[in-house]
PDB file of C-alpha atoms in Angstrom:
ATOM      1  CA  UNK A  97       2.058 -16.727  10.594  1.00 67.00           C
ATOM      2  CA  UNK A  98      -0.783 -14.642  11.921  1.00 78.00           C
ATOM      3  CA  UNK A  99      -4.099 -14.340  10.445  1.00 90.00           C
ATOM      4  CA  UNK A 100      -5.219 -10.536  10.269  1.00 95.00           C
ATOM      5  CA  UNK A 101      -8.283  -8.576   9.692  1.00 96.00           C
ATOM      6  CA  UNK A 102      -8.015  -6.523   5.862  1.00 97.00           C
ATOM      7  CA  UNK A 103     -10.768  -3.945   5.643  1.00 97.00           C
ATOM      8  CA  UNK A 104     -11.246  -0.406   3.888  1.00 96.00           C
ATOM      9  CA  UNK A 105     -10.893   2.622   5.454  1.00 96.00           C
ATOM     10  CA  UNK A 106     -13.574   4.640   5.823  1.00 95.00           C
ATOM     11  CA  UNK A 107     -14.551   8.306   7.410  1.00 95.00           C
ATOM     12  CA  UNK A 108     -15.087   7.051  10.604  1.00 96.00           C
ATOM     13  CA  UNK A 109     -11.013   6.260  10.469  1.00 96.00           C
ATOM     14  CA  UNK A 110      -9.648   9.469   9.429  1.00 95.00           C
ATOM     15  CA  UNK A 111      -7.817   9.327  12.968  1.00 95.00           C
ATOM     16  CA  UNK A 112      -5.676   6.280  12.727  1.00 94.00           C
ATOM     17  CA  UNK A 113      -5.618   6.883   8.870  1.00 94.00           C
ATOM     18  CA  UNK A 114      -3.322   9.554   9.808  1.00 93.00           C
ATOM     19  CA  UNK A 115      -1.623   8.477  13.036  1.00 92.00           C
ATOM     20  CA  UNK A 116      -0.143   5.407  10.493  1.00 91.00           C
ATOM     21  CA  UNK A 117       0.850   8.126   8.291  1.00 91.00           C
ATOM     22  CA  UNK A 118       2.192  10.294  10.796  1.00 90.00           C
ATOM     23  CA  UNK A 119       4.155   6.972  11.839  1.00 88.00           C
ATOM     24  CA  UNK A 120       4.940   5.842   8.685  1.00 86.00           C
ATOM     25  CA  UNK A 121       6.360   9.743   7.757  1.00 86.00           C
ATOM     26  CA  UNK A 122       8.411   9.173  11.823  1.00 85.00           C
ATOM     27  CA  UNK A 123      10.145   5.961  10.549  1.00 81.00           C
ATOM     28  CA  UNK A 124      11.297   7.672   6.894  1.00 79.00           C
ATOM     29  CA  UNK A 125      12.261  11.021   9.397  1.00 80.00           C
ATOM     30  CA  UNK A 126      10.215  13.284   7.319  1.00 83.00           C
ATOM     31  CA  UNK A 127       7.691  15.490   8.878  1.00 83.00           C
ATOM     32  CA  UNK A 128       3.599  14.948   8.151  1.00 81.00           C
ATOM     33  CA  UNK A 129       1.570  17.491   7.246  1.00 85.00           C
ATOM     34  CA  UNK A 130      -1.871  16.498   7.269  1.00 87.00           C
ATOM     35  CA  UNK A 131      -5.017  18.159   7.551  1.00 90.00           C
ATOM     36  CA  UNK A 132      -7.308  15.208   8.955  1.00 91.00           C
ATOM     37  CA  UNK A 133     -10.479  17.015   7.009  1.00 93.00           C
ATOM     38  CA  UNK A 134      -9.174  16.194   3.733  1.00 92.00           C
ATOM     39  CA  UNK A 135      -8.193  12.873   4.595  1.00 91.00           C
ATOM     40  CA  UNK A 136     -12.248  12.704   5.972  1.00 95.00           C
ATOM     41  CA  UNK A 137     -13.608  14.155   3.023  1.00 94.00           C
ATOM     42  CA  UNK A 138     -11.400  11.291   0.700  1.00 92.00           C
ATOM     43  CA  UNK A 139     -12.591   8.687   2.893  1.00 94.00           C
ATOM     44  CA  UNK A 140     -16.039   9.389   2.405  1.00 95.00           C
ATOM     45  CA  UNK A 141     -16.223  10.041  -0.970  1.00 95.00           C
ATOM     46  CA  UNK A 142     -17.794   7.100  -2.889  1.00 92.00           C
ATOM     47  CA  UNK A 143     -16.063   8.605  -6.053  1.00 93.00           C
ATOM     48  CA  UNK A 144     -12.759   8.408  -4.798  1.00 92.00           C
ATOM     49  CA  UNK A 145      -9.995   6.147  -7.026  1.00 93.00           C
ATOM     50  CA  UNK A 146      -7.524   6.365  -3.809  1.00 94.00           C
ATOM     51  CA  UNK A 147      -8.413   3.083  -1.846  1.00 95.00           C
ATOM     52  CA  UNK A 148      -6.630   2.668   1.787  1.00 96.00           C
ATOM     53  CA  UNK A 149      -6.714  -0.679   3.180  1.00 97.00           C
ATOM     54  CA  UNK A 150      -6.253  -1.433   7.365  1.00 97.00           C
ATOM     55  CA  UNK A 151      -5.033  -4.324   8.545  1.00 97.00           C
ATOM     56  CA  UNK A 152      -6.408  -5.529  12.080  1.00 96.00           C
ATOM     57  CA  UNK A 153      -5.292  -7.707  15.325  1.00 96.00           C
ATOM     58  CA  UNK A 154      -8.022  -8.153  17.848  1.00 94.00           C
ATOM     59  CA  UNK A 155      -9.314  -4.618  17.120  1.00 92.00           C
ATOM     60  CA  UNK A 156      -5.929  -3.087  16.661  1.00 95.00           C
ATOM     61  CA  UNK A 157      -4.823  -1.081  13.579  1.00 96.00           C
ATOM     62  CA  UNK A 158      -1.844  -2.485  13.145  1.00 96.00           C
ATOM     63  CA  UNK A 159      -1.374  -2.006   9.183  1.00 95.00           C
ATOM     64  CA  UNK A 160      -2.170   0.107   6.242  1.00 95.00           C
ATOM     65  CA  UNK A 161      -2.148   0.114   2.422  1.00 95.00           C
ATOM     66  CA  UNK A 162      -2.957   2.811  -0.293  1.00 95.00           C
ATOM     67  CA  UNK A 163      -3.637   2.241  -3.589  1.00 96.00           C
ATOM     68  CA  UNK A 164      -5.020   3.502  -6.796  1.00 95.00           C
ATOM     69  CA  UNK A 165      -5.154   2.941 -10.390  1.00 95.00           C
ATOM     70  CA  UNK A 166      -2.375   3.841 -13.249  1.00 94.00           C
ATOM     71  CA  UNK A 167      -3.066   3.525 -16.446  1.00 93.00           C
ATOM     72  CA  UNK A 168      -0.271   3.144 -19.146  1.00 89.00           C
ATOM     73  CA  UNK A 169      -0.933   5.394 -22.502  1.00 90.00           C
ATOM     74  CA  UNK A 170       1.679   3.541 -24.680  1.00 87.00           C
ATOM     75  CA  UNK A 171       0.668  -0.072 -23.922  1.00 89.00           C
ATOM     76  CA  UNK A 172      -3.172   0.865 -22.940  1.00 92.00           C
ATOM     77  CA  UNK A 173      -2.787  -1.365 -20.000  1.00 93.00           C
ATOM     78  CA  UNK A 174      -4.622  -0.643 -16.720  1.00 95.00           C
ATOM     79  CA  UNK A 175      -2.791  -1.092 -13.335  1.00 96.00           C
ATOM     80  CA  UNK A 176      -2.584  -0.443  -9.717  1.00 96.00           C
ATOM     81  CA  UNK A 177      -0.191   1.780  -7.953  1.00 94.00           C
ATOM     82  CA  UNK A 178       0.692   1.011  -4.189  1.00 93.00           C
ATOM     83  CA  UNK A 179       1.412   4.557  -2.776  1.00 91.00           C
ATOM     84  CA  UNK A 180       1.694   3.876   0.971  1.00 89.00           C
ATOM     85  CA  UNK A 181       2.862   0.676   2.768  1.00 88.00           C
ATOM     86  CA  UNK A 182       2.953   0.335   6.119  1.00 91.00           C
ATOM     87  CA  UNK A 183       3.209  -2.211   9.130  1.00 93.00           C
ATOM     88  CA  UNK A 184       3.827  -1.059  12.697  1.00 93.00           C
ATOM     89  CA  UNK A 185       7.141  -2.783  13.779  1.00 91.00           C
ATOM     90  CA  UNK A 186       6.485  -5.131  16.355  1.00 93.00           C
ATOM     91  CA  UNK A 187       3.828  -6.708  13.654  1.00 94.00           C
ATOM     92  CA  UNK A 188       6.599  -7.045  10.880  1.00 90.00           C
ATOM     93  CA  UNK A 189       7.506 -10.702  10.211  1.00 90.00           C
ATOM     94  CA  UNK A 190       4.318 -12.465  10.703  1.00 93.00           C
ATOM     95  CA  UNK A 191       2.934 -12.168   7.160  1.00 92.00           C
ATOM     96  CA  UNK A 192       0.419  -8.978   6.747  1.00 93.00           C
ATOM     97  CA  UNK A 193       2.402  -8.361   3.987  1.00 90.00           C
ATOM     98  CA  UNK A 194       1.606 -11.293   2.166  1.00 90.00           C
ATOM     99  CA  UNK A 195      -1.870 -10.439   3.514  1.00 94.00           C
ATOM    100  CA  UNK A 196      -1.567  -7.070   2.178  1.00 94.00           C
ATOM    101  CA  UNK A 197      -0.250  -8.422  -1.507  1.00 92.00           C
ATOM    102  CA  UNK A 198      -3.065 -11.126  -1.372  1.00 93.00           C
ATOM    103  CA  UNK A 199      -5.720  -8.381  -1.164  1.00 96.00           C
ATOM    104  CA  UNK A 200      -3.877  -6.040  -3.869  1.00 94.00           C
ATOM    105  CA  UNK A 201      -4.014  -9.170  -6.268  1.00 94.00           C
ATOM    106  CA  UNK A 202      -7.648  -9.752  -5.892  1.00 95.00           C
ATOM    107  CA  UNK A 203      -8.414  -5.774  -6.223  1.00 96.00           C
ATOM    108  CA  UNK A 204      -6.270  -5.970  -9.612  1.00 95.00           C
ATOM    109  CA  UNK A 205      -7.757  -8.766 -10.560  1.00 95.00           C
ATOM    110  CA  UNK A 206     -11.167  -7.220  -9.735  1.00 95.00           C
ATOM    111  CA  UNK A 207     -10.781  -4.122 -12.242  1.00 93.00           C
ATOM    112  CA  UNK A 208      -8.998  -6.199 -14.534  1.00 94.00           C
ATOM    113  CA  UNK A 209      -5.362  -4.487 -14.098  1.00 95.00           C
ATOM    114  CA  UNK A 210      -2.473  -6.058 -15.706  1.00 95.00           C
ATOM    115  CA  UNK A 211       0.244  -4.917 -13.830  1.00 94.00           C
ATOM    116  CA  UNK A 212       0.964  -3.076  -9.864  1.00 94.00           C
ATOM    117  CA  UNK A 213       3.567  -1.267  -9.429  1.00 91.00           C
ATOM    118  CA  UNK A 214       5.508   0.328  -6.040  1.00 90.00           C
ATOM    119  CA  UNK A 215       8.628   2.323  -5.604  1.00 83.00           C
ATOM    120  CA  UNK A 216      10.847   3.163  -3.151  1.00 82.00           C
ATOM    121  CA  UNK A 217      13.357   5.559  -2.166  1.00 78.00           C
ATOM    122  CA  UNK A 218      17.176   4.743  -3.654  1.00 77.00           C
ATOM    123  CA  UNK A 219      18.586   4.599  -0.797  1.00 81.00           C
ATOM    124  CA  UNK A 220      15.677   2.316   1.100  1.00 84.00           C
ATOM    125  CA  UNK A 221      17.136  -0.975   0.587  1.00 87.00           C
ATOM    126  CA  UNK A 222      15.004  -3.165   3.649  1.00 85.00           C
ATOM    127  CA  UNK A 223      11.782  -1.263   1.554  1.00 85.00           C
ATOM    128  CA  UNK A 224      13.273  -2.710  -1.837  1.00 88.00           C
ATOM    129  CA  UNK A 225      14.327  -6.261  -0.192  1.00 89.00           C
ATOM    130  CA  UNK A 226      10.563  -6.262   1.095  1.00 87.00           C
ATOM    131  CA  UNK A 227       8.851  -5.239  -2.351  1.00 89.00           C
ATOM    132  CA  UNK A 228      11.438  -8.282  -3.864  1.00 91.00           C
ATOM    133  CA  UNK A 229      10.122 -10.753  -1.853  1.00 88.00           C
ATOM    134  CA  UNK A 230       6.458  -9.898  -1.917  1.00 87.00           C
ATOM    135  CA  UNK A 231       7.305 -11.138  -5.729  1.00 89.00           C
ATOM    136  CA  UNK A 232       7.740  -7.438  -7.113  1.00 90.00           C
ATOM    137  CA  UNK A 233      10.784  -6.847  -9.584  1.00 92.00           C
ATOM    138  CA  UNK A 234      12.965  -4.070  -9.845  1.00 88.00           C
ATOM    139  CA  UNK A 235      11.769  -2.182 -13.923  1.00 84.00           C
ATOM    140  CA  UNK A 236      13.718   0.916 -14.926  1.00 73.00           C
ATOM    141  CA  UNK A 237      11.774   3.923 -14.657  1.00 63.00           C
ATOM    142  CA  UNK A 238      14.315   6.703 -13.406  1.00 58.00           C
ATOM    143  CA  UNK A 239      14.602   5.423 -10.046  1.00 58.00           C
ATOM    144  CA  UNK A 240      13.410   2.308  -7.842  1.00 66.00           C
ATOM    145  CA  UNK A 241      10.662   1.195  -8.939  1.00 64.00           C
ATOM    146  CA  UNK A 242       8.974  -2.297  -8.862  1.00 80.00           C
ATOM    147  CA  UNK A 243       6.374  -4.240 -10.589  1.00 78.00           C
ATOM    148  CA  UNK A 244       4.105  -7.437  -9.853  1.00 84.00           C
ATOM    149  CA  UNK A 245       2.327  -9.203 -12.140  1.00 83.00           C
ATOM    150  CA  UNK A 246      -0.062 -11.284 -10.247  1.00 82.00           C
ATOM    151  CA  UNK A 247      -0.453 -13.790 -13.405  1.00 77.00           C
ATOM    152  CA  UNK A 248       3.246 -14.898 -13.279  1.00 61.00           C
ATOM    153  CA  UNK A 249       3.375 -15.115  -9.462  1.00 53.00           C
ATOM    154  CA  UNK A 250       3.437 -18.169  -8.026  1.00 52.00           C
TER     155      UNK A 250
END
C-alpha cells in the first residue's frame, strides 16, 4: 500500500478542485457546471463548514474528499457528511481510501461527531461495495445511504 500526502484545499487550488470534479462528474457521465470563482471564494473562506481534502503522490493531486457537518434534530447527534469521493483510476487499489477514511475519523472525532454518513446512487454498486468495505453500512433513509461509526470500527 502507498503512503499519500492528505491536505486541505485551499484558494490557491480552485483549479484542480474542479478538474477532480469535472472528472469525477466524466466518470458518473453527468455534465459539470462550475463556476471556478465560487469554488475560490469557498476555499478561502475561513467560515466555511464545507471542508475538501486532496490527496497527494510526489506533488500530484491524485485524490479528493468533501465533507461537512449534519446534525440530527431527533437524536441531537452531530455528524459528518461525505459529499464527494474521489480517486483518479490508475491510483484506486493502493489504499487512499483507507487514507481518506483515516482522516474523516480523526476530523469526526475532532468536533466530536457521532456518526458519518455517505450515499450513493441505486444503481452504483462498485461506489456501495467501496463505502462497505471502508466499514460503512447500508441504513434506510429512502435510498442508498451508508453510515460509519468510527467507535465500533475496528
Amino acid at each position: 500500500m502507498s503512503e499519500f500526502h492528505l491536505r486541505i484545499a485551499s484558494a490557491q487550488d480552485t483549479d484542480i478542485v474542479c478538474a477532480k470534479i469535472e472528472a469525477l462528474c466524466a466518470f458518473h457521465d453527468d455534465n459539470a457546471k462550475l463556476d471556478p470563482a465560487v469554488f475560490e471564494n469557498l476555499l478561502s473562506d475561513p467560515k466555511t463548514q464545507l471542508r475538501i481534502i486532496l490527496a497527494e503522490d510526489r506533488g500530484k493531486i491524485i485524490g479528493l474528499m468533501a465533507y461537512y457537518p449534519t446534525f440530527r434534530l431527533h437524536s441531537a447527534t452531530s455528524g459528518l457528511h461525505l459529499r464527494q469521493f474521489f480517486i483518479d483510476e490508475g491510483y484506486r487499489g493502493q489504499g487512499c481510501a483507507r487514507q481518506f477514511m483515516g482522516y474523516l475519523t480523526n476530523a469526526a472525532a475532532e468536533c466530536d461527531a457521532s456518526y458519518i454518513t455517505v450515499s450513493a446512487d441505486l444503481q452504483n454498486e462498485p461506489a456501495q461495495q467501496v463505502y462497505l468495505r471502508m466499514g460503512f453500512k447500508r441504513v434506510a433513509m429512502g435510498g442508498a445511504f451508508f453510515e460509519y461509526r468510527p467507535s465500533q470500527s475496528g
